[in-house]
Tab-separated table of C-alpha atoms and ligand atoms in Angstrom:
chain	number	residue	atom	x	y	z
A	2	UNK	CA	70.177	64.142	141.354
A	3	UNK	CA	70.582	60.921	142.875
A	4	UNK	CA	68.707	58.763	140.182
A	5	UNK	CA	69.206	55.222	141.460
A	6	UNK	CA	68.686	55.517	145.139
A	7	UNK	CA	65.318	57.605	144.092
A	8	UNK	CA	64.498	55.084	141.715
A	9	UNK	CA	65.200	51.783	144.025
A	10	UNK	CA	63.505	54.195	146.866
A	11	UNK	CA	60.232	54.346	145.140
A	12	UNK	CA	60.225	51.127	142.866
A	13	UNK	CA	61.322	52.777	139.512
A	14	UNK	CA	61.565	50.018	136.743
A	15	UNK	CA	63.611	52.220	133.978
A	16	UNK	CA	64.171	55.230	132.806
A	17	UNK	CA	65.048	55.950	128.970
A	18	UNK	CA	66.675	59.095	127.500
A	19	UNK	CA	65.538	59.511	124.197
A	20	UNK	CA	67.626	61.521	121.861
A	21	UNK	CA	67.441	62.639	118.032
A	22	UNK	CA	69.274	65.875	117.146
A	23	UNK	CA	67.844	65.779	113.708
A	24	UNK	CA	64.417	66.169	114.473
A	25	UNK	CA	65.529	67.832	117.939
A	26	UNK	CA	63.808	65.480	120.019
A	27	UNK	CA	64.698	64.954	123.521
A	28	UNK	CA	62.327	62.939	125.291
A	29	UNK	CA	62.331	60.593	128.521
A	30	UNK	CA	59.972	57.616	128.998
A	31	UNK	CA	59.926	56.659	133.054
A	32	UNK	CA	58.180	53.448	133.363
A	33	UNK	CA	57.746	53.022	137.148
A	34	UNK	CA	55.937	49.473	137.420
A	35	UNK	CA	54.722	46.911	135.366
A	36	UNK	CA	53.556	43.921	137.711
A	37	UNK	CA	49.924	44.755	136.520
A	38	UNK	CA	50.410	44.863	132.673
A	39	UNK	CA	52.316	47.202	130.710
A	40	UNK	CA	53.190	50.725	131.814
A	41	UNK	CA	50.417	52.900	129.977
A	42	UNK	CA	50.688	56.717	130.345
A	43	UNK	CA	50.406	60.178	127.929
A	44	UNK	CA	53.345	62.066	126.534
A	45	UNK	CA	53.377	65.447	127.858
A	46	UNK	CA	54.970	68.129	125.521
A	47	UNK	CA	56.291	71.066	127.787
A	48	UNK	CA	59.310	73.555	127.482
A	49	UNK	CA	60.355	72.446	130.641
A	50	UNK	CA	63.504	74.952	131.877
A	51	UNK	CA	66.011	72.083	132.782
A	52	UNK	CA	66.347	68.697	132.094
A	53	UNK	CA	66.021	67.873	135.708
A	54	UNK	CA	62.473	68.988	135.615
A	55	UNK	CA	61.980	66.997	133.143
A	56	UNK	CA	63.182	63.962	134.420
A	57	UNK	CA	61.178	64.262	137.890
A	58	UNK	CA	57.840	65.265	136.044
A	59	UNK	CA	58.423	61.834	134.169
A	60	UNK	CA	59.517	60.151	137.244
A	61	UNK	CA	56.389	61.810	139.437
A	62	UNK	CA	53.720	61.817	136.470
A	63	UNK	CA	54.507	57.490	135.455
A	64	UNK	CA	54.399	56.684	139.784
A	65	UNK	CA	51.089	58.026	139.944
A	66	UNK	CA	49.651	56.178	136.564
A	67	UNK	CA	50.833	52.897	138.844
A	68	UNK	CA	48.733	53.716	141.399
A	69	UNK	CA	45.464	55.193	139.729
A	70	UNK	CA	45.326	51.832	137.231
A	71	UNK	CA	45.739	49.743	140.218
A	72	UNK	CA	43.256	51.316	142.319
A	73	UNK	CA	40.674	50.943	138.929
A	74	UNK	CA	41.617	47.431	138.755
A	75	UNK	CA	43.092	47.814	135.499
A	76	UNK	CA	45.679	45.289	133.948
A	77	UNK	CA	48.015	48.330	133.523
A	78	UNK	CA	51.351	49.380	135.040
A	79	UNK	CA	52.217	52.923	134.974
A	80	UNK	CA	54.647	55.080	133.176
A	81	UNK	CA	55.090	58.556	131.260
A	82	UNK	CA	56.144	60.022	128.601
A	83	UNK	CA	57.893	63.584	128.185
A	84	UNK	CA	58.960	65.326	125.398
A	85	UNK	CA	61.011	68.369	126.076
A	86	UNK	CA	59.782	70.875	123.502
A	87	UNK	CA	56.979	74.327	122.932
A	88	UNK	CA	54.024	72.212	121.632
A	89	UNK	CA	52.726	75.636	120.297
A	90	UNK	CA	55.870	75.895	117.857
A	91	UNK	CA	57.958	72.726	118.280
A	92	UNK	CA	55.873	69.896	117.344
A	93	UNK	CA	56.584	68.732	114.093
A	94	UNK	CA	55.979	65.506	112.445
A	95	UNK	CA	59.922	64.169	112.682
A	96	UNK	CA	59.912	64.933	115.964
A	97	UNK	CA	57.164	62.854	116.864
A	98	UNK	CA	57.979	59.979	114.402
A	99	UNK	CA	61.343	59.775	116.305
A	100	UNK	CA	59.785	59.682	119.362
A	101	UNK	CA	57.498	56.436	118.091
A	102	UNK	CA	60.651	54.460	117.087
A	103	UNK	CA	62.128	55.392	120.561
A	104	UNK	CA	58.491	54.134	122.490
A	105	UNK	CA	58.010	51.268	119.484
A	106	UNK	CA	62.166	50.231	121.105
A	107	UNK	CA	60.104	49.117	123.976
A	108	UNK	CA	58.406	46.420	122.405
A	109	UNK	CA	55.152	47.089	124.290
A	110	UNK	CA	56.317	47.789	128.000
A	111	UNK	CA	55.441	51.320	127.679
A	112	UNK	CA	51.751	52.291	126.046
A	113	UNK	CA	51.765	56.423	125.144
A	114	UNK	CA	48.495	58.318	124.687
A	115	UNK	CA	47.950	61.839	125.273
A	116	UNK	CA	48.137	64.410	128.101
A	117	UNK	CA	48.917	68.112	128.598
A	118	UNK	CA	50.190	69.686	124.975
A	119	UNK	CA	50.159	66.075	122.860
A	120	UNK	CA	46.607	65.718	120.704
A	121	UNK	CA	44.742	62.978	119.149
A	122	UNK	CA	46.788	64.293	115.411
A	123	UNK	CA	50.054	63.790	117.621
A	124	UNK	CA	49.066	60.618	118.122
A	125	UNK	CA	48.509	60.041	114.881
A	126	UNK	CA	52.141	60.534	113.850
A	127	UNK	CA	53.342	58.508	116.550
A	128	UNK	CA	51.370	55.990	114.942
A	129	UNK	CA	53.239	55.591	112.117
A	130	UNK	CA	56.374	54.080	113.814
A	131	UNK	CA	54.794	52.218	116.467
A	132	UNK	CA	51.927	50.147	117.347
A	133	UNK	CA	51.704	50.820	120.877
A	134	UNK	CA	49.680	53.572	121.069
A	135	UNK	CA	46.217	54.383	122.685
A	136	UNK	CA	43.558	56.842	122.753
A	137	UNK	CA	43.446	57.361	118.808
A	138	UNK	CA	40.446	59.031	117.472
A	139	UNK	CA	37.408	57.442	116.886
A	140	UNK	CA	37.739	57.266	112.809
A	141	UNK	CA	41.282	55.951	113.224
A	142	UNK	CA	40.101	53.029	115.310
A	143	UNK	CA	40.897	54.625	118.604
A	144	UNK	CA	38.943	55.470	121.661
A	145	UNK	CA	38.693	59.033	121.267
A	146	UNK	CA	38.264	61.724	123.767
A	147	UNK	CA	38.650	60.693	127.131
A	148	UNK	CA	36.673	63.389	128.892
A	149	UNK	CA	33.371	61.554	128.731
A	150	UNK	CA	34.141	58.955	130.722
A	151	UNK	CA	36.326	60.791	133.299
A	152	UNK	CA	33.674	63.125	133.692
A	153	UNK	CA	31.454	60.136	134.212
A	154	UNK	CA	33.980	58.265	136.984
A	155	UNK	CA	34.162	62.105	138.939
A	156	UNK	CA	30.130	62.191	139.238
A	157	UNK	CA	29.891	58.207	139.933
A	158	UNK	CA	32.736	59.173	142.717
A	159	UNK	CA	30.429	61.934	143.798
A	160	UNK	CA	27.498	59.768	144.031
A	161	UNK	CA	29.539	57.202	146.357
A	162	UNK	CA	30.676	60.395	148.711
A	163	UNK	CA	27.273	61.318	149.284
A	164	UNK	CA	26.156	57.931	150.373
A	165	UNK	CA	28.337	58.015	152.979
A	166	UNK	CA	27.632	61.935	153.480
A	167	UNK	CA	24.572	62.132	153.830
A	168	UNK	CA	22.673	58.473	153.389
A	169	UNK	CA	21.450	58.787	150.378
A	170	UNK	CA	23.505	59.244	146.712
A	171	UNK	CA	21.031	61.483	145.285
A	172	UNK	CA	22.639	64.689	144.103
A	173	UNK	CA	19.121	66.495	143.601
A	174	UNK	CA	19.259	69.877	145.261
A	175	UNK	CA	22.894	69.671	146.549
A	176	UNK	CA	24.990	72.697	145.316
A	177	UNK	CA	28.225	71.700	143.534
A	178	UNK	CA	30.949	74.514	142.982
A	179	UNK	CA	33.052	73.617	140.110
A	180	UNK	CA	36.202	75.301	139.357
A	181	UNK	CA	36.935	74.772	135.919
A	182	UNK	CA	34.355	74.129	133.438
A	183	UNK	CA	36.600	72.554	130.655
A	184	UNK	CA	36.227	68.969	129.110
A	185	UNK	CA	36.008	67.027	132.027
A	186	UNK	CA	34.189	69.256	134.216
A	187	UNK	CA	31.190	70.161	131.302
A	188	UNK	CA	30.845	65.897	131.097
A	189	UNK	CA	30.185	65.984	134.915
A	190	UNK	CA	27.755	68.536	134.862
A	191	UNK	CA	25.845	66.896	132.311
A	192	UNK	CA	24.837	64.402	135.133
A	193	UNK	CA	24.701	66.680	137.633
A	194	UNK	CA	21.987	68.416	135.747
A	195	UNK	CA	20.033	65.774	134.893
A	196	UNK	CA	20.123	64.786	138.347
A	197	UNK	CA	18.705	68.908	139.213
A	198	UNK	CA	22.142	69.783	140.985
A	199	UNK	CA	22.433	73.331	141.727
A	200	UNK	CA	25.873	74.215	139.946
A	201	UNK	CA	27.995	77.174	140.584
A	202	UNK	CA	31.098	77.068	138.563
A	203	UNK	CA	34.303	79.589	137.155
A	204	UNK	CA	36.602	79.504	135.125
A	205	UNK	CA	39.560	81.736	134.014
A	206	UNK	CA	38.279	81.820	130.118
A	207	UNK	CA	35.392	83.396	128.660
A	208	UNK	CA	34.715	80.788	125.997
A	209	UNK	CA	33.812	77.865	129.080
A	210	UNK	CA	31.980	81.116	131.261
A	211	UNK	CA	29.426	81.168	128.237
A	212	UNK	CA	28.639	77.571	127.703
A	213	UNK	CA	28.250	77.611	131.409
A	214	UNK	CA	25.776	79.982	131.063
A	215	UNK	CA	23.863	78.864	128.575
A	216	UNK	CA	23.581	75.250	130.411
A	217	UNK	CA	21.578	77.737	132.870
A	218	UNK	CA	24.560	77.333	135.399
A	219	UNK	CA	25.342	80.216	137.893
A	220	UNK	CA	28.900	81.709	137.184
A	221	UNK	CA	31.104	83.398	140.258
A	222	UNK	CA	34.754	84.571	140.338
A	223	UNK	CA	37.848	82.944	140.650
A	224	UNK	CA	38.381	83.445	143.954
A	225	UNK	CA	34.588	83.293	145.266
A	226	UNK	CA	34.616	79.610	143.944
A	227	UNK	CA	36.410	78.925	147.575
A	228	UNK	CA	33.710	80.736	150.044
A	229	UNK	CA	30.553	80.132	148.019
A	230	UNK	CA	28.393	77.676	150.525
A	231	UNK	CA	28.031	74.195	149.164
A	232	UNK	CA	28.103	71.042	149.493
A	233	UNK	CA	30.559	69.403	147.303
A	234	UNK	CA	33.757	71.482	146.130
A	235	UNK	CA	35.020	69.828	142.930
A	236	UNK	CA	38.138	70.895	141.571
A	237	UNK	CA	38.541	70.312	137.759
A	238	UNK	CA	41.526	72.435	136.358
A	239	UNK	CA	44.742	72.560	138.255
A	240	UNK	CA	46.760	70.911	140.805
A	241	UNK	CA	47.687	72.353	144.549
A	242	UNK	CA	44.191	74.000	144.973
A	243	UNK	CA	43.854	72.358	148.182
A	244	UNK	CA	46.318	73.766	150.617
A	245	UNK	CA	46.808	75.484	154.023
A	246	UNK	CA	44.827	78.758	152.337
A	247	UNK	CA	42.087	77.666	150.720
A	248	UNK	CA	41.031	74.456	153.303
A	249	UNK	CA	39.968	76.939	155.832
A	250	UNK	CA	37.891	78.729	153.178
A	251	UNK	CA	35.691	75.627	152.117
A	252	UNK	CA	32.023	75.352	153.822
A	253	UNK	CA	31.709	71.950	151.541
A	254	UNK	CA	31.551	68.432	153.243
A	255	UNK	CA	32.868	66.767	150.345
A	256	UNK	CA	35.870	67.542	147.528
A	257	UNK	CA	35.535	65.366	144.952
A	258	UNK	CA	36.507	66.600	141.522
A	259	UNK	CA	38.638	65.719	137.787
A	260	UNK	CA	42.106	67.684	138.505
A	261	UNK	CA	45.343	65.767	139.281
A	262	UNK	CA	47.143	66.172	141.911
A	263	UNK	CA	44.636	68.637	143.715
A	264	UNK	CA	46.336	67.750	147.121
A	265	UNK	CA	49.507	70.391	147.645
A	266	UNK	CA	50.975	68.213	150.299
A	267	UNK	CA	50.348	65.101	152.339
A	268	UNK	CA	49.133	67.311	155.174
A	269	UNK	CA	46.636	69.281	153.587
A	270	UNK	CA	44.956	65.634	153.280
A	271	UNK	CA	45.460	65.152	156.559
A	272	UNK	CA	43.590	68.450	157.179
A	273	UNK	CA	40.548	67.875	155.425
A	274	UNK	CA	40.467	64.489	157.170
A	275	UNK	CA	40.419	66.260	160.424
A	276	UNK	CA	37.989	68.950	159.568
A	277	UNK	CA	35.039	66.220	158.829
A	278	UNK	CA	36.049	66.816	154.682
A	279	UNK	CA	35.839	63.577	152.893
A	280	UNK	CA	37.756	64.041	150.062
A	281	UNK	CA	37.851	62.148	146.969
A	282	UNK	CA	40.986	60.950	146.027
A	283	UNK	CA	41.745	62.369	142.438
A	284	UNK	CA	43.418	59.665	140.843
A	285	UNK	CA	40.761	57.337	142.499
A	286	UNK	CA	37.690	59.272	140.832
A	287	UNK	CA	39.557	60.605	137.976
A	288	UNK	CA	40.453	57.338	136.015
A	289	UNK	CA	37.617	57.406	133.947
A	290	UNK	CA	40.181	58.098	130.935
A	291	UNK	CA	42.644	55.527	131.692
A	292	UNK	CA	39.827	52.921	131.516
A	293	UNK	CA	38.228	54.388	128.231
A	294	UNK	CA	41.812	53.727	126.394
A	295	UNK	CA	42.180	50.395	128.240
A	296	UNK	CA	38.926	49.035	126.897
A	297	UNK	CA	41.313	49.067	123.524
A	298	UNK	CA	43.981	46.916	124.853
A	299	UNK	CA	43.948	43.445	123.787
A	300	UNK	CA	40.376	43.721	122.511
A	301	UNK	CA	38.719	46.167	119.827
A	302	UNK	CA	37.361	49.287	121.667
A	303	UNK	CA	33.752	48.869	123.529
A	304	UNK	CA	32.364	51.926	124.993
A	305	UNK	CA	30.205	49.623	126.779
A	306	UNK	CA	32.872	48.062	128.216
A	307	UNK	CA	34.911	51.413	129.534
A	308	UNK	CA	30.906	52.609	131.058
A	309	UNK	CA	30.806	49.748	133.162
A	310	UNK	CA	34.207	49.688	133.836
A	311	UNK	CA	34.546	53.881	134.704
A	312	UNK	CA	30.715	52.840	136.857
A	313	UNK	CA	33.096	50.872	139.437
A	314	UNK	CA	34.483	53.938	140.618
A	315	UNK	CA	31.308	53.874	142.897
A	316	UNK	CA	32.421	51.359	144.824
A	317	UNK	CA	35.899	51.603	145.291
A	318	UNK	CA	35.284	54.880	146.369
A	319	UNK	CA	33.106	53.307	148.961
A	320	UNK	CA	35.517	50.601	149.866
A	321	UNK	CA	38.133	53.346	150.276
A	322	UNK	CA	35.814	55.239	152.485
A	323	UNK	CA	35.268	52.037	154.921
A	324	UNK	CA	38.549	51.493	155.082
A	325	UNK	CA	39.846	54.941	156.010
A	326	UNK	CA	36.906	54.864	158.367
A	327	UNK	CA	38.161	51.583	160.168
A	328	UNK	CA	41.553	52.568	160.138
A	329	UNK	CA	40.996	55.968	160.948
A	330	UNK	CA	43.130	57.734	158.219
A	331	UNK	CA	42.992	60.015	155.608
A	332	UNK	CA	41.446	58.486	152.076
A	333	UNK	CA	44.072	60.171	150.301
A	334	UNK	CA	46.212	57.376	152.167
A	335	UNK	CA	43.612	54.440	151.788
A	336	UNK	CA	43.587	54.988	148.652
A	337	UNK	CA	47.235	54.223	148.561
A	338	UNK	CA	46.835	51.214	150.474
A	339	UNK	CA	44.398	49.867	148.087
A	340	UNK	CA	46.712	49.962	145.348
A	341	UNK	CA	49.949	49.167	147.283
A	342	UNK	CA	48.065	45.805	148.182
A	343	UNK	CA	46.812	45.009	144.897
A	344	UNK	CA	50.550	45.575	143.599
A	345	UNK	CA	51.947	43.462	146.193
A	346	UNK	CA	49.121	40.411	145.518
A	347	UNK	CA	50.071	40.014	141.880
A	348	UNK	CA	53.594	40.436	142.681
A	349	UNK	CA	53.173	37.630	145.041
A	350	UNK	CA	51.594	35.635	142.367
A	351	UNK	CA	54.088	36.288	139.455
A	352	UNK	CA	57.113	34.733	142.175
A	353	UNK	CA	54.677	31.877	142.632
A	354	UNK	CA	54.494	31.267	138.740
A	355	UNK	CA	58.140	32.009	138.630
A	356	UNK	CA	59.424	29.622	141.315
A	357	UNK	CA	57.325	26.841	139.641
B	409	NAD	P1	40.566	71.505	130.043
B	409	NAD	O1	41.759	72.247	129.593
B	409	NAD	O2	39.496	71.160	129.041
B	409	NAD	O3	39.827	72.289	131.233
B	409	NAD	C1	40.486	72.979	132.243
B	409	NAD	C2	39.715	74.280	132.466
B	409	NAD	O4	40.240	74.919	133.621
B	409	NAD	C3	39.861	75.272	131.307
B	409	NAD	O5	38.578	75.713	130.876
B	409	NAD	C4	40.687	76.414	131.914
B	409	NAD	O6	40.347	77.679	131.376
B	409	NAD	C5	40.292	76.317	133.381
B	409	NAD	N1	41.237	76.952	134.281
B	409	NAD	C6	42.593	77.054	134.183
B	409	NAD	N2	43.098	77.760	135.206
B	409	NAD	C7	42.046	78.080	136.015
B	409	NAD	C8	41.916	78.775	137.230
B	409	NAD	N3	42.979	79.312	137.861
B	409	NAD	N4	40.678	78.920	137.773
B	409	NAD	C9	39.600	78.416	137.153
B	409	NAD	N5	39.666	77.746	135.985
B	409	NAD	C10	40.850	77.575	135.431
B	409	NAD	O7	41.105	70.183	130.747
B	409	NAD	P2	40.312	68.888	131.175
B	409	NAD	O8	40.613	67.798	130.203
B	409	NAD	O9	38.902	69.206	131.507
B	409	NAD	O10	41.109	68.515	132.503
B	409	NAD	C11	40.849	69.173	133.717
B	409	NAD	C12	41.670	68.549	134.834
B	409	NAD	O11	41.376	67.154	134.915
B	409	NAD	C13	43.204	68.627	134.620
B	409	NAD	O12	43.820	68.729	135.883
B	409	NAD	C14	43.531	67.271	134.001
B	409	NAD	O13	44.885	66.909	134.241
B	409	NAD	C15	42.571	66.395	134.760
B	409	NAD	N6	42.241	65.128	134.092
B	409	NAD	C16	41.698	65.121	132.854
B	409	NAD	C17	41.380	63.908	132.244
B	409	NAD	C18	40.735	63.860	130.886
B	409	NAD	O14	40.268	62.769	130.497
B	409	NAD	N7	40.652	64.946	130.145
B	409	NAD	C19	41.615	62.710	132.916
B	409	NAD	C20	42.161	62.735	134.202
B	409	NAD	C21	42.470	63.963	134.776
């Protein structure tokens, strides 16, 4: 792997190996900008197969935190945490206390919170050895679960799409097909519903099927979620759903959902783009969570701070919209440009303060 060249390629800060054979932790902490503030990203826990894995899921996962706190206007850089390990049988308390010395070694440049196998009693333990930790629960003086407010930022990004859509950014009769009905996906519905939004939604487990069901929602199967007629497709569970397969399956005129990374490739962007699709950028509509836990930086927690803050999404979704519009490219890519310019502002700005 040619580290350097892919780190000075795509503006890579630093890159730390964690190690602590006693405890068995092996961990790496990618911190990919931090013009905006410090790098703030979750620790993912996975068994990843090889260390190189490992090492470009940090590298990927800490790029994109850069770009989806600039685009929310957050004083945040980006970075992420991995931990090499089962988090069903290889979390234990030394582990994670030896990764909190490793992020606390930081002094502040990196901020950890949770993400896929790391929970709010992970946190806790991290805790102990460091102070730079966000997203605690509520009792222990954190901001708690971030679902509410992503699921918030995905509707308020939904709103903004139908605007543009269709003139108005009442959601009252549209028909939303959700696939997923976890955390984030349940919070959106919640205003979907109250706003009388027809909902069809799946899911692969039978314990989300049934609350969906009892919120009067119509359920359909994994693979009808793609050809059911609607309006907005909103993908809230994995990554890669939108690809050269399942494109030319959507009747929607708008994808906006919760799940990272929904884009397989560049191109598939491009394809929606072409087909008259106007796709919400994930990271764009997403960030709800990343501003819930940065309403705790620097200040004690205020929900109403991180409502008001997640309520923006509205308009930069529209701004990104005009400006893919004017420029006549994808908003996956304006987007980008949105945050690549904000970046480049404050780093213009820091050389001014520096040069003084
Ligand atoms: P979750 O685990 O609560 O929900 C995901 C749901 O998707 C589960 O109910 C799961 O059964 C279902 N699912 C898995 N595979 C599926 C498939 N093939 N077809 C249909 N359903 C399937 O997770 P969540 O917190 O709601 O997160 C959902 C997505 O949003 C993830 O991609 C996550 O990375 C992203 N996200 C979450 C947050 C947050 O604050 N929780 C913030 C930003 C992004």
């Amino acid at each position: 792997m040619q580290l350097f060249e892919n780190m000075g390629e795509y503006g890579y800060e630093q890159l730390v190996m964690c190690s602590d054979p006693a405890s068995g932790l092996k961990a790496i902490i990618a911190i990919h900008d931090t013009t905006l503030g410090p790098a703030c990203g979750g620790t993912r826990i996975w068994p990843y197969a090889t260390e190189k894995e490992a090492i470009q899921d940090a590298l990927r996962l800490g790029r994109a935190m850069t770009y989806k706190s600039a685009t929310a206007g957050l004083s945040l850089g980006g970075g992420k945490g991995v931990i090499i390990a089962d988090p069903n049988t290889q979390k234990t308390e030394a582990l994670l206390r030896a990764y909190g010395r490793f992020v606390d070694t930081l002094g502040g440049r990196y901020l950890t919170t949770t993400d896929v196998g790391s929970t709010g009693r992970d946190l806790e333990f991290i805790s102990q050895e460091t102070e730079y930790v966000v997203g605690l629960p509520i009792p222990l003086g954190g901001s708690g679960d971030t679902s509410i407010m992503t699921g918030l930022g995905v509707y308020m990004g939904m709103k903004a799409c139908a605007r543009q859509t269709w003139g108005s950014d009442s959601l009252r009769g549209k028909r939303v097909a959700m696939q997923g009905f976890g955390k984030v996906a349940y919070h959106t519905a919640q205003h979907l519903l109250e706003e009388d939004a027809e909902l069809f939604v799946t899911d692969v487990y039978d314990g989300a099927l049934n609350k969906a069901r009892d919120m009067g929602v119509e359920v359909v199967s994994t693979d009808d979620i793609y050809n059911i007629p609607c309006d907005i497709f909103s993908p809230c569970a994995l990554g890669g759903v939108l690809n050269g397969d399942t494109i030319p399956r959507l009747s929607c005129q708008i994808v906006a959902g919760g799940a990272n990374n929904q884009l397989l490739t560049d191109a598939d962007g491009e394809d929606l783009h072409r087909r008259g699709i106007l796709y919400a950028p994930d990271y764009l509509i997403n960030a709800g969570g990343i501003i819930n836990v940065s309403a705790e930086v620097g200040m004690a927690y205020s929900p109403d701070v991180a409502r008001e803050k997640t309520e923006r999404i509205y308009e930069i979704m529209e701004q990104v919209i005009h400006t893919s519009r004017r420029e006549e490219i994808p908003t996956f890519m304006a987007a980008d440009r949105l945050a690549e310019d904000r970046l480049a502002s404050v780093r213009g700005v820091r050389h001014m303060r520096r040069a003084r």
